[in-house]
Coordinates of C-alpha atoms and ligand atoms in Angstrom, one line a residue:
M24 CA 35.3 -2.0 27.0
D25 CA 33.1 -2.1 29.8
Y26 CA 33.7 0.7 32.1
K27 CA 31.5 -0.8 34.5
K28 CA 32.8 -3.9 34.9
L29 CA 36.4 -2.1 35.1
I30 CA 35.7 0.5 37.8
A31 CA 33.7 -2.6 39.9
D32 CA 37.2 -4.8 39.4
K33 CA 39.3 -1.7 41.0
L34 CA 36.9 -1.2 43.6
S35 CA 36.5 -5.0 44.5
K36 CA 39.7 -4.5 46.2
S37 CA 38.5 -2.1 48.6
I38 CA 35.6 -3.7 49.2
E39 CA 34.4 -6.9 49.8
L40 CA 31.8 -7.7 47.4
E41 CA 31.8 -9.5 43.8
T42 CA 32.5 -7.5 41.2
S43 CA 28.7 -7.9 39.8
Q44 CA 27.8 -6.7 43.2
I45 CA 29.4 -4.0 43.0
E46 CA 28.6 -3.4 39.1
D47 CA 25.2 -3.2 40.0
M48 CA 25.3 -0.6 42.2
L49 CA 26.7 1.9 39.8
E50 CA 24.7 4.6 38.4
I51 CA 25.2 7.0 35.7
P52 CA 24.7 10.4 37.0
A53 CA 22.1 12.4 34.9
K54 CA 24.4 15.3 34.5
A55 CA 28.0 14.8 32.9
E56 CA 29.2 17.7 35.4
M57 CA 28.7 14.6 37.8
G58 CA 31.2 12.3 35.8
D59 CA 30.5 9.2 33.8
F60 CA 29.8 6.9 36.7
A61 CA 29.2 7.2 40.1
L62 CA 28.8 4.9 42.8
P63 CA 26.3 5.9 45.4
C64 CA 28.1 5.2 48.7
F65 CA 24.9 4.9 51.1
K66 CA 24.5 1.6 49.3
L67 CA 27.5 0.4 51.0
S68 CA 26.7 2.1 54.7
K69 CA 25.7 -1.1 55.8
I70 CA 27.6 -3.5 54.9
L71 CA 31.0 -1.0 56.0
R72 CA 29.2 0.6 58.9
K73 CA 30.3 3.6 58.1
A74 CA 28.8 6.9 57.0
P75 CA 28.5 7.2 52.8
T76 CA 30.7 10.3 52.7
M77 CA 33.4 8.8 55.0
I78 CA 32.9 5.6 52.7
S79 CA 33.7 7.9 49.5
D80 CA 36.5 9.8 50.7
M81 CA 38.3 6.7 51.6
L82 CA 37.3 4.7 48.1
S83 CA 38.4 7.9 46.2
E84 CA 41.9 7.4 48.1
Q85 CA 42.2 4.2 47.2
F86 CA 41.3 4.2 43.9
E87 CA 43.8 3.7 41.3
T88 CA 43.4 6.3 38.2
D89 CA 44.5 4.6 34.6
N90 CA 44.5 5.5 31.1
A91 CA 40.7 4.6 30.8
I92 CA 39.3 6.0 34.1
E93 CA 41.4 9.1 34.6
K94 CA 39.7 11.1 37.6
V95 CA 37.6 10.0 40.7
Q96 CA 36.1 12.6 43.1
S97 CA 33.9 12.0 46.4
V98 CA 31.2 14.1 46.4
N99 CA 28.6 14.3 49.4
G100 CA 28.8 10.1 49.8
Y101 CA 28.9 9.8 46.0
L102 CA 32.3 8.2 44.1
N103 CA 31.8 9.6 41.2
F104 CA 34.4 8.6 38.0
Y105 CA 35.5 10.4 35.5
L106 CA 36.5 8.7 31.4
N107 CA 39.4 9.9 29.9
K108 CA 37.6 11.4 27.0
Q109 CA 39.7 10.6 24.0
N110 CA 40.3 7.5 25.3
A111 CA 36.5 6.8 25.8
S112 CA 35.2 8.2 22.9
A113 CA 38.0 6.2 20.6
D114 CA 36.6 2.5 22.3
V115 CA 32.9 3.4 21.9
L116 CA 33.1 4.4 18.3
S117 CA 35.4 1.8 17.1
K118 CA 33.2 -0.9 19.1
I119 CA 30.3 0.4 17.3
L120 CA 32.1 0.0 13.6
S121 CA 33.1 -2.6 14.3
E122 CA 30.0 -4.5 15.6
G123 CA 27.9 -2.9 13.4
E124 CA 24.3 -4.1 13.5
N125 CA 25.4 -6.4 16.9
Y126 CA 26.6 -3.4 18.6
S127 CA 23.6 -3.5 22.0
K128 CA 22.8 -6.9 21.9
S129 CA 23.8 -9.5 24.7
A130 CA 23.3 -12.5 25.5
E131 CA 21.5 -12.2 29.0
G132 CA 18.6 -13.9 27.6
K133 CA 20.3 -17.4 26.6
D134 CA 18.1 -20.3 26.8
K135 CA 15.2 -18.6 28.0
T136 CA 11.4 -18.0 26.5
I137 CA 9.7 -14.6 26.8
C138 CA 5.8 -15.6 25.2
L139 CA 4.0 -12.2 23.6
D140 CA 0.2 -12.2 23.6
Y141 CA -0.4 -9.2 21.5
S142 CA -2.8 -8.0 19.2
S143 CA -5.0 -10.7 19.8
V144 CA -7.8 -9.2 17.5
N145 CA -11.5 -10.9 17.5
I146 CA -13.3 -12.7 14.9
A147 CA -15.3 -10.9 12.4
K148 CA -14.3 -7.5 13.4
P149 CA -12.0 -5.5 11.9
M150 CA -9.3 -3.9 13.6
H151 CA -9.4 -0.4 14.6
I152 CA -7.3 1.9 16.2
G153 CA -7.3 1.0 19.6
H154 CA -5.5 -2.3 18.1
L155 CA -2.7 0.2 17.4
S156 CA -0.9 0.4 20.8
T157 CA -0.6 -3.6 21.1
T158 CA 0.3 -4.6 18.3
A159 CA 3.4 -2.0 18.4
I160 CA 3.9 -2.6 21.9
G161 CA 3.9 -6.2 21.6
N162 CA 6.2 -6.3 18.2
S163 CA 8.6 -3.9 19.8
L164 CA 8.7 -6.3 23.2
S165 CA 9.6 -9.5 21.1
R166 CA 12.6 -7.2 19.0
I167 CA 13.6 -6.2 21.9
Y168 CA 14.0 -9.6 23.7
K169 CA 15.1 -11.4 20.9
H170 CA 18.0 -8.6 20.6
L171 CA 18.9 -9.7 24.3
G172 CA 19.4 -13.3 23.3
Y173 CA 15.6 -14.6 24.3
N174 CA 13.4 -16.8 22.3
T175 CA 10.2 -15.1 21.7
V176 CA 6.9 -16.5 20.2
S177 CA 4.4 -13.8 19.4
I178 CA 0.8 -15.1 20.3
N179 CA -2.1 -14.3 18.5
H180 CA -5.2 -15.4 21.1
L181 CA -7.6 -14.7 18.9
G182 CA -11.2 -13.9 20.1
D183 CA -12.6 -16.7 18.5
W184 CA -14.7 -18.5 21.1
G185 CA -18.3 -17.1 22.2
T186 CA -22.1 -17.1 21.7
Q187 CA -21.4 -14.0 19.3
F188 CA -20.4 -16.8 16.7
G189 CA -24.5 -18.1 17.0
K190 CA -25.4 -14.9 16.2
L191 CA -23.3 -14.2 13.2
I192 CA -24.5 -17.5 11.4
V193 CA -28.1 -17.0 11.9
G194 CA -27.3 -13.2 10.8
Y195 CA -25.2 -14.6 7.8
K196 CA -27.9 -17.0 6.8
M197 CA -30.1 -14.0 7.7
Y198 CA -28.8 -10.9 5.5
S199 CA -25.8 -12.2 3.7
S200 CA -24.3 -14.8 1.4
K201 CA -20.9 -16.5 0.3
K202 CA -20.2 -14.1 -2.6
Q203 CA -21.2 -11.4 -0.7
V204 CA -18.8 -12.1 2.4
E205 CA -16.4 -13.0 -0.4
E206 CA -16.6 -9.5 -1.6
G207 CA -17.2 -7.9 1.4
G208 CA -14.5 -9.0 4.0
I209 CA -14.6 -8.4 7.8
A210 CA -16.3 -5.2 6.8
E211 CA -19.6 -6.9 5.6
L212 CA -18.8 -10.0 9.1
A213 CA -19.2 -6.5 10.9
R214 CA -22.2 -5.4 9.0
I215 CA -24.2 -9.0 9.8
Y216 CA -23.6 -8.5 13.5
V217 CA -24.7 -5.0 13.3
Q218 CA -27.9 -5.9 12.1
Y219 CA -28.7 -8.9 13.8
H220 CA -28.2 -7.0 16.9
V221 CA -31.3 -4.3 15.7
D222 CA -33.4 -7.1 14.3
A223 CA -33.0 -9.3 17.6
E224 CA -34.1 -6.7 19.6
N225 CA -37.6 -7.0 18.4
D226 CA -37.3 -10.9 18.2
E227 CA -36.4 -13.5 20.9
T228 CA -36.3 -16.5 18.5
M229 CA -33.3 -14.7 17.1
D230 CA -31.3 -15.5 20.3
D231 CA -32.4 -18.5 20.9
D232 CA -31.3 -19.6 17.2
A233 CA -28.1 -17.9 18.0
R234 CA -27.6 -19.9 20.9
A235 CA -28.5 -23.4 19.2
W236 CA -26.2 -22.3 16.6
F237 CA -23.2 -21.8 18.9
K238 CA -23.9 -25.1 20.3
K239 CA -23.3 -26.5 17.0
I240 CA -20.3 -25.5 17.2
E241 CA -19.1 -26.4 20.3
D242 CA -20.9 -30.3 19.6
G243 CA -18.6 -30.2 16.1
D244 CA -21.6 -29.7 13.8
A245 CA -20.1 -30.1 9.9
E246 CA -22.0 -27.3 8.7
A247 CA -21.6 -24.8 11.9
L248 CA -17.7 -25.6 11.9
E249 CA -17.5 -25.1 8.1
L250 CA -19.0 -21.7 8.7
F251 CA -17.0 -21.1 11.6
E252 CA -13.7 -22.0 10.5
Y253 CA -14.4 -19.6 7.0
F254 CA -15.4 -16.6 9.0
R255 CA -11.8 -17.4 11.2
A256 CA -10.0 -17.8 8.2
L257 CA -10.9 -14.6 6.2
T258 CA -10.4 -12.5 9.5
I259 CA -6.8 -13.9 9.8
E260 CA -6.5 -13.5 6.0
E261 CA -7.5 -9.6 6.6
V262 CA -5.6 -9.0 9.4
S263 CA -2.3 -10.7 8.2
K264 CA -2.2 -7.7 5.0
I265 CA -2.1 -5.3 7.6
Y266 CA 0.6 -7.5 9.9
A267 CA 2.4 -7.5 6.6
M268 CA 2.4 -3.7 5.8
L269 CA 3.3 -3.4 10.1
D270 CA 6.1 -5.7 9.6
V271 CA 4.5 -8.0 12.1
K272 CA 5.0 -11.3 12.6
F273 CA 3.0 -14.0 14.6
D274 CA 4.5 -17.6 15.8
S275 CA 0.8 -18.9 16.4
Y276 CA -2.7 -17.9 16.5
N277 CA -3.8 -20.2 18.7
G278 CA -7.4 -18.3 20.1
E279 CA -10.0 -18.9 22.5
A280 CA -10.8 -21.5 20.5
F281 CA -7.9 -23.5 20.6
Y282 CA -8.6 -24.0 24.5
Q283 CA -11.9 -25.8 24.5
D284 CA -10.5 -29.1 24.9
K285 CA -8.0 -27.8 27.3
M286 CA -9.8 -26.9 30.4
Q287 CA -11.3 -29.9 31.8
P288 CA -8.1 -30.7 33.7
I289 CA -7.8 -26.9 35.4
I290 CA -11.6 -27.3 36.4
D291 CA -10.8 -30.5 37.9
E292 CA -7.8 -29.5 39.7
L293 CA -9.8 -26.2 40.8
E294 CA -12.1 -28.4 42.3
E295 CA -9.8 -30.8 43.9
K296 CA -8.2 -28.1 45.6
G297 CA -11.2 -26.9 46.8
L298 CA -11.4 -23.5 45.4
L299 CA -14.3 -23.7 43.3
V300 CA -17.5 -22.3 45.0
E301 CA -21.2 -22.4 43.6
D302 CA -22.6 -19.0 43.2
Q303 CA -26.1 -18.9 41.8
G304 CA -25.4 -21.8 39.7
A305 CA -22.5 -20.9 37.9
K306 CA -18.8 -22.2 39.5
V307 CA -16.9 -19.4 40.8
V308 CA -13.3 -18.9 42.9
M309 CA -13.4 -16.1 45.5
L310 CA -11.0 -13.5 45.7
D311 CA -12.7 -10.9 48.4
K312 CA -9.7 -12.0 51.0
Y313 CA -7.6 -10.3 47.7
D314 CA -10.4 -7.6 47.3
M315 CA -11.6 -8.5 44.0
P316 CA -14.4 -9.9 43.3
P317 CA -14.9 -14.0 42.2
C318 CA -13.8 -15.2 39.4
M319 CA -16.3 -17.2 37.6
I320 CA -15.3 -19.7 35.9
L321 CA -18.1 -21.8 34.7
K322 CA -21.8 -20.5 33.9
K323 CA -24.5 -21.6 34.9
D324 CA -25.6 -24.0 31.7
G325 CA -21.7 -24.9 32.3
A326 CA -20.1 -22.9 29.5
S327 CA -16.2 -21.6 30.1
L328 CA -15.2 -17.7 30.5
Y329 CA -12.9 -15.7 29.0
A330 CA -10.7 -16.2 32.2
T331 CA -11.1 -20.1 31.9
R332 CA -9.7 -20.0 28.6
D333 CA -7.1 -17.6 29.7
M334 CA -5.8 -20.2 32.0
A335 CA -6.2 -22.9 30.1
A336 CA -4.0 -20.8 28.0
A337 CA -1.3 -19.8 30.4
Q338 CA -0.7 -23.8 31.4
Y339 CA -0.7 -24.5 27.5
R340 CA 2.2 -22.2 27.5
K341 CA 4.1 -23.1 30.1
D342 CA 4.2 -26.9 29.3
T343 CA 4.7 -26.4 25.8
Y344 CA 7.5 -23.1 25.6
D345 CA 8.1 -23.4 29.1
F346 CA 8.6 -19.7 29.1
H347 CA 10.7 -17.1 31.8
K348 CA 7.5 -14.7 31.2
C349 CA 4.0 -14.4 29.6
L350 CA 3.2 -11.0 28.8
Y351 CA 0.1 -9.8 28.0
V352 CA -0.5 -6.8 26.3
T353 CA -3.7 -5.7 26.4
A354 CA -5.5 -2.3 27.7
Y355 CA -6.1 -1.2 31.4
E356 CA -9.5 -1.7 31.0
Q357 CA -8.6 -5.3 31.5
N358 CA -6.0 -5.0 34.5
L359 CA -9.2 -7.0 36.8
H360 CA -9.1 -9.4 34.0
F361 CA -5.7 -10.2 34.4
K362 CA -5.4 -9.9 38.3
Q363 CA -8.2 -12.4 38.9
F364 CA -6.9 -15.0 36.6
F365 CA -3.3 -14.6 37.4
K366 CA -4.1 -15.0 41.3
V367 CA -6.6 -18.0 41.0
L368 CA -3.5 -19.8 39.1
E369 CA -1.1 -18.2 42.0
L370 CA -3.5 -20.2 44.6
M371 CA -3.9 -23.0 42.9
G372 CA 0.0 -23.3 43.5
K373 CA 1.1 -23.1 40.1
D374 CA 4.5 -21.5 40.4
Y375 CA 4.5 -19.9 36.9
S376 CA 2.2 -17.3 38.3
K377 CA 4.4 -14.9 39.0
D378 CA 6.0 -15.1 35.6
L379 CA 2.9 -13.3 34.2
V380 CA 3.1 -9.6 33.5
H381 CA 0.1 -7.8 32.6
V382 CA 1.6 -5.3 30.2
N383 CA -1.2 -2.6 30.1
Y384 CA -1.4 0.5 27.7
G385 CA -4.3 3.5 28.0
W386 CA -6.3 4.5 24.8
V387 CA -5.9 6.4 21.8
R388 CA -8.1 8.5 20.7
M389 CA -8.2 10.9 17.4
E390 CA -7.7 14.7 17.9
D391 CA -10.9 15.4 16.9
G392 CA -12.1 14.5 20.0
S393 CA -13.5 10.9 18.8
M394 CA -12.6 7.2 18.5
S395 CA -15.0 7.2 15.5
T396 CA -15.4 8.5 11.8
R397 CA -18.9 9.5 10.5
K398 CA -20.3 6.3 10.1
G399 CA -20.2 5.6 13.7
T400 CA -17.5 2.8 13.6
A401 CA -14.6 2.5 14.9
V402 CA -11.5 4.1 13.1
E403 CA -10.4 1.7 11.2
L404 CA -6.7 0.7 11.7
K405 CA -6.4 -0.1 7.6
D406 CA -7.7 3.5 7.2
L407 CA -5.5 4.9 9.3
I408 CA -2.5 3.4 7.9
N409 CA -3.4 4.3 4.3
K410 CA -4.2 7.6 5.0
A411 CA -0.7 7.8 6.9
I412 CA 1.0 7.0 3.9
E413 CA -1.0 9.2 1.3
K414 CA 0.0 12.3 3.9
S415 CA 3.9 11.5 3.9
L416 CA 3.8 11.2 -0.1
N417 CA 2.4 14.6 -0.1
I418 CA 4.9 16.0 2.2
I419 CA 7.8 14.1 0.5
E420 CA 6.4 15.8 -2.9
E421 CA 6.6 19.2 -1.6
K422 CA 9.7 19.0 0.4
N423 CA 12.1 16.2 -2.3
S424 CA 9.9 15.3 -5.5
E425 CA 12.7 14.2 -7.3
L426 CA 13.4 11.4 -4.7
E427 CA 13.1 8.1 -6.8
N428 CA 10.9 5.4 -5.1
K429 CA 8.6 8.3 -3.2
Q430 CA 6.1 5.7 -2.9
E431 CA 8.0 3.0 -0.4
V432 CA 9.8 5.6 1.7
A433 CA 5.9 7.2 1.6
S434 CA 5.2 4.0 3.2
I435 CA 8.3 3.6 5.6
V436 CA 7.4 7.3 6.9
G437 CA 3.9 7.6 7.2
I438 CA 4.3 3.8 8.6
G439 CA 6.8 4.7 10.8
S440 CA 4.8 7.7 11.8
I441 CA 1.9 6.1 13.3
I442 CA 3.8 3.5 15.4
F443 CA 6.2 6.1 16.7
A444 CA 3.5 8.0 17.6
A445 CA 1.8 4.7 19.6
L446 CA 5.6 4.3 21.2
K447 CA 6.2 7.7 22.2
N448 CA 5.2 7.8 25.7
N449 CA 4.8 5.3 28.6
R450 CA 2.4 3.2 27.4
I451 CA -0.1 3.7 30.6
K452 CA -1.0 7.2 29.5
D453 CA -3.8 7.8 27.2
M454 CA -3.4 9.4 23.8
V455 CA -4.8 11.5 21.6
F456 CA -3.2 11.0 17.8
S457 CA -2.8 14.0 15.8
W458 CA -1.6 14.3 12.3
E459 CA 0.4 17.3 12.5
S460 CA 2.7 15.8 15.5
A461 CA 3.3 12.3 14.1
L462 CA 4.6 13.5 11.1
S463 CA 6.5 16.2 12.0
F464 CA 10.1 16.8 10.7
E465 CA 10.7 18.7 13.1
G466 CA 9.3 17.8 16.5
E467 CA 9.5 14.5 18.4
A468 CA 8.2 12.1 15.4
A469 CA 9.5 9.1 13.5
P470 CA 10.1 11.6 10.1
Y471 CA 12.6 13.4 12.6
V472 CA 14.5 11.1 13.4
Q473 CA 14.2 9.0 10.0
Y474 CA 15.3 12.1 8.4
T475 CA 18.4 12.5 10.7
H476 CA 19.3 8.9 9.6
A477 CA 19.5 10.2 5.8
R478 CA 21.7 12.8 6.7
C479 CA 23.8 10.8 8.4
S480 CA 24.0 8.4 5.2
S481 CA 24.2 12.0 3.0
V482 CA 27.3 12.8 4.7
L483 CA 28.8 9.8 4.6
T484 CA 28.3 9.1 0.9
K485 CA 30.3 12.8 0.3
S486 CA 32.8 12.0 1.3
D487 CA 35.4 9.2 -0.1
I488 CA 37.6 9.1 2.8
S489 CA 37.7 5.7 3.9
L490 CA 36.5 5.1 7.8
D491 CA 39.5 2.8 7.9
G492 CA 43.0 4.2 9.2
K493 CA 44.5 6.3 11.3
T494 CA 42.1 8.6 13.4
D495 CA 42.4 11.8 15.4
F496 CA 39.4 11.6 17.2
S497 CA 40.9 14.8 19.2
T498 CA 38.9 16.8 17.0
L499 CA 35.6 15.3 19.3
D500 CA 36.8 16.9 22.1
N501 CA 33.9 19.2 22.3
E502 CA 30.9 19.1 24.5
D503 CA 28.3 18.6 21.2
A504 CA 30.5 15.3 19.6
G505 CA 30.9 14.2 23.7
K506 CA 27.2 14.6 24.0
I507 CA 26.5 12.2 21.3
I508 CA 29.2 9.8 22.4
T509 CA 27.8 9.3 25.9
L510 CA 23.9 8.8 24.3
L511 CA 25.8 6.1 22.2
R512 CA 27.4 4.4 24.8
D513 CA 24.4 4.3 26.9
F514 CA 22.3 2.8 24.4
P515 CA 22.8 -1.1 25.5
E516 CA 21.5 0.6 29.2
I517 CA 18.5 1.5 27.6
I518 CA 17.4 -1.4 26.1
K519 CA 17.7 -3.2 29.3
S520 CA 15.7 -1.2 30.9
A521 CA 13.2 -0.9 28.4
A522 CA 12.5 -4.6 28.6
E523 CA 12.9 -4.3 32.7
R524 CA 10.1 -2.0 32.7
Y525 CA 8.4 -3.1 29.3
E526 CA 8.6 0.1 27.8
P527 CA 9.5 1.0 24.3
S528 CA 8.8 4.3 24.9
F529 CA 12.7 4.6 26.1
I530 CA 13.9 3.4 23.1
T531 CA 11.5 6.1 21.6
R532 CA 12.7 8.9 23.5
F533 CA 16.4 7.9 23.4
S534 CA 15.8 8.1 19.5
I535 CA 14.6 11.7 19.8
D536 CA 17.4 12.7 22.1
L537 CA 20.2 11.2 19.8
A538 CA 18.6 13.0 16.4
K539 CA 18.4 16.1 18.6
T540 CA 22.2 16.0 19.8
F541 CA 23.6 14.9 16.7
N542 CA 21.6 18.1 14.5
K543 CA 22.9 20.6 17.3
Y544 CA 26.4 18.9 16.1
Y545 CA 25.9 18.9 12.6
F546 CA 24.4 22.7 12.4
E547 CA 27.9 23.7 14.6
H548 CA 30.5 21.7 13.1
R549 CA 31.8 20.5 9.8
I550 CA 32.1 17.0 9.2
I551 CA 34.0 17.6 5.7
D552 CA 36.4 19.7 6.1
D553 CA 39.9 20.8 5.2
D554 CA 42.4 19.8 8.1
G555 CA 43.1 16.8 7.5
E556 CA 42.4 13.2 6.9
E557 CA 42.3 12.0 10.1
K558 CA 40.0 14.4 11.6
V559 CA 37.5 14.2 9.2
R560 CA 37.6 10.2 9.8
A561 CA 36.9 10.8 13.1
R562 CA 33.7 13.2 12.4
L563 CA 32.3 10.5 9.5
I564 CA 32.8 7.8 12.2
L565 CA 30.5 9.8 14.5
A566 CA 27.8 9.9 11.7
Q567 CA 28.5 6.4 10.6
C568 CA 27.9 5.2 14.4
T569 CA 25.1 7.8 14.5
K570 CA 23.2 6.2 11.5
Q571 CA 24.1 2.9 13.1
V572 CA 22.3 3.0 16.5
I573 CA 19.5 5.1 14.9
N574 CA 19.0 2.5 12.7
T575 CA 19.2 -0.5 15.3
A576 CA 16.8 2.0 18.1
L577 CA 14.2 2.6 15.1
Y578 CA 14.4 -1.0 14.4
L579 CA 13.6 -2.0 18.1
I580 CA 10.4 -0.1 18.1
G581 CA 9.5 -1.5 14.6
V582 CA 9.9 1.4 12.5
K583 CA 12.0 1.6 9.5
A584 CA 15.0 4.1 8.4
P585 CA 15.4 5.2 4.8
D586 CA 19.2 6.2 3.4
K587 CA 16.9 8.8 1.3
M588 CA 14.3 10.8 2.1
Ligands
LIG620 N1 -9.2 -10.3 22.1 C1 -9.3 -9.5 23.6 C2 -10.0 -7.9 23.1 O1 -10.0 -7.7 22.1 C3 -7.6 -9.5 23.6 C4 -7.1 -10.5 24.1 C5 -6.1 -10.6 25.5 N2 -5.7 -11.7 25.1 C6 -6.0 -12.4 26.0 N3 -5.1 -13.4 26.6 N4 -6.7 -12.4 27.2 O2 -10.6 -7.5 24.2

């Protein structure tokens, strides 16, 4: 039952507006005493030329209550609607029960495509803790959009272009070998790169060599390309293992190198439109009118830049996927970069520039104050994941050593914990990663929510009463159950606003609220009791629906929910 629509339908008899327009004006009040839905009548004052209080008084008189909406009240210019609790509860619970994992899905995205550029790692560099947010946010948004019926394209815009690859080849030839790289993987490539920089300080010829090797890559020299491809493939192979652990998938690994031959049309167009100006030999687009420094398009030697490649990528994605929106999940340090090239595309008259969105986020640091390990390198994501699994296993050994498949559950809980921690607060906030809070069974953390899910499962297996049959929902006529049901009913709205604001944290926080609310109910009410099958059934249905919605919520943020833990 779509209550908003029902209310809007009835109101449309008194207000000359489309039902859908009225529907959009309806809100969910912050406090339960204010009803289940409210119409803020100031939104209508302009149209009806009356004071909000007069409008709400008038509408409340004209509104006909029924079995679903049993009461309306006019308070200070707000019209508050109260649902018939028992009917409403029965309604939403039956809906969740019958729709299962499809509950809260929608078709709003039908025939629309969202491109998501996230994780976007750099070749020859290990993934570090900074990649956790972009990967978790991007993956969650892609699941959320799919849930809302959109097509999605997940793109790993690899950092695989630039003079650093010339340096890597020089370093490789000086200090390493195929065998060493095979054994050491990305870590070996990173070692080569560091060593190169140490030695190049005292030897200028090294940078000249590196430039020459990069030129060879650009010109398609066989040896240079072979090495470059080798480093690239090796990096993808290694990061793919991490993605597999995180259950993250990409549709495309087209990175910066891919756009090498796709920039010329953009440069020509900039030239034609008179947007390119010379600046000390380089070519730039001036953005002073927009309070930004110039956006550099070509270097003095004619080489392209990060922004040039991003512009070619945006055009390619529009041509290939005809996106409704293209999201870039990248740290806020790159705010200027995105503002600049979005603006340049706008100046070129590209209509789609308005559909490009920089989904930015803050930094992550370990609680010991550093982002670094003793070795002096950034905390690697792989190590963080392994440590999380190990710590979870220890906790499981302590709490429930009898559990079957402990290793599997430890991995679900460990990995879930770090993803959950990364998605707990508004993405723009900087965050300090704390093991204690990430792995908490009592606080606002994955294990707490996962444990609530397992608790629901366990209750359900303890009773052999089928969920199908005559049900007495009056047993749910209490404040604690009412709060759970309200949350369950609001879930689809939460998902919608998470998508609108690009905020997976809305769903993370919702999952915490639902878990807390259910646990309060669980400790204060008996679910399996001897007051008759029809009442027990209603309470089991409540547990089943809570389990389902927690499961979906966690899925949407990229976290798995075990049945036992
Ligand atoms: N590789 C870049 C970095 O590590 C992120 C790329 C983001 N995506 C983009 N289209 N610019 O900073």
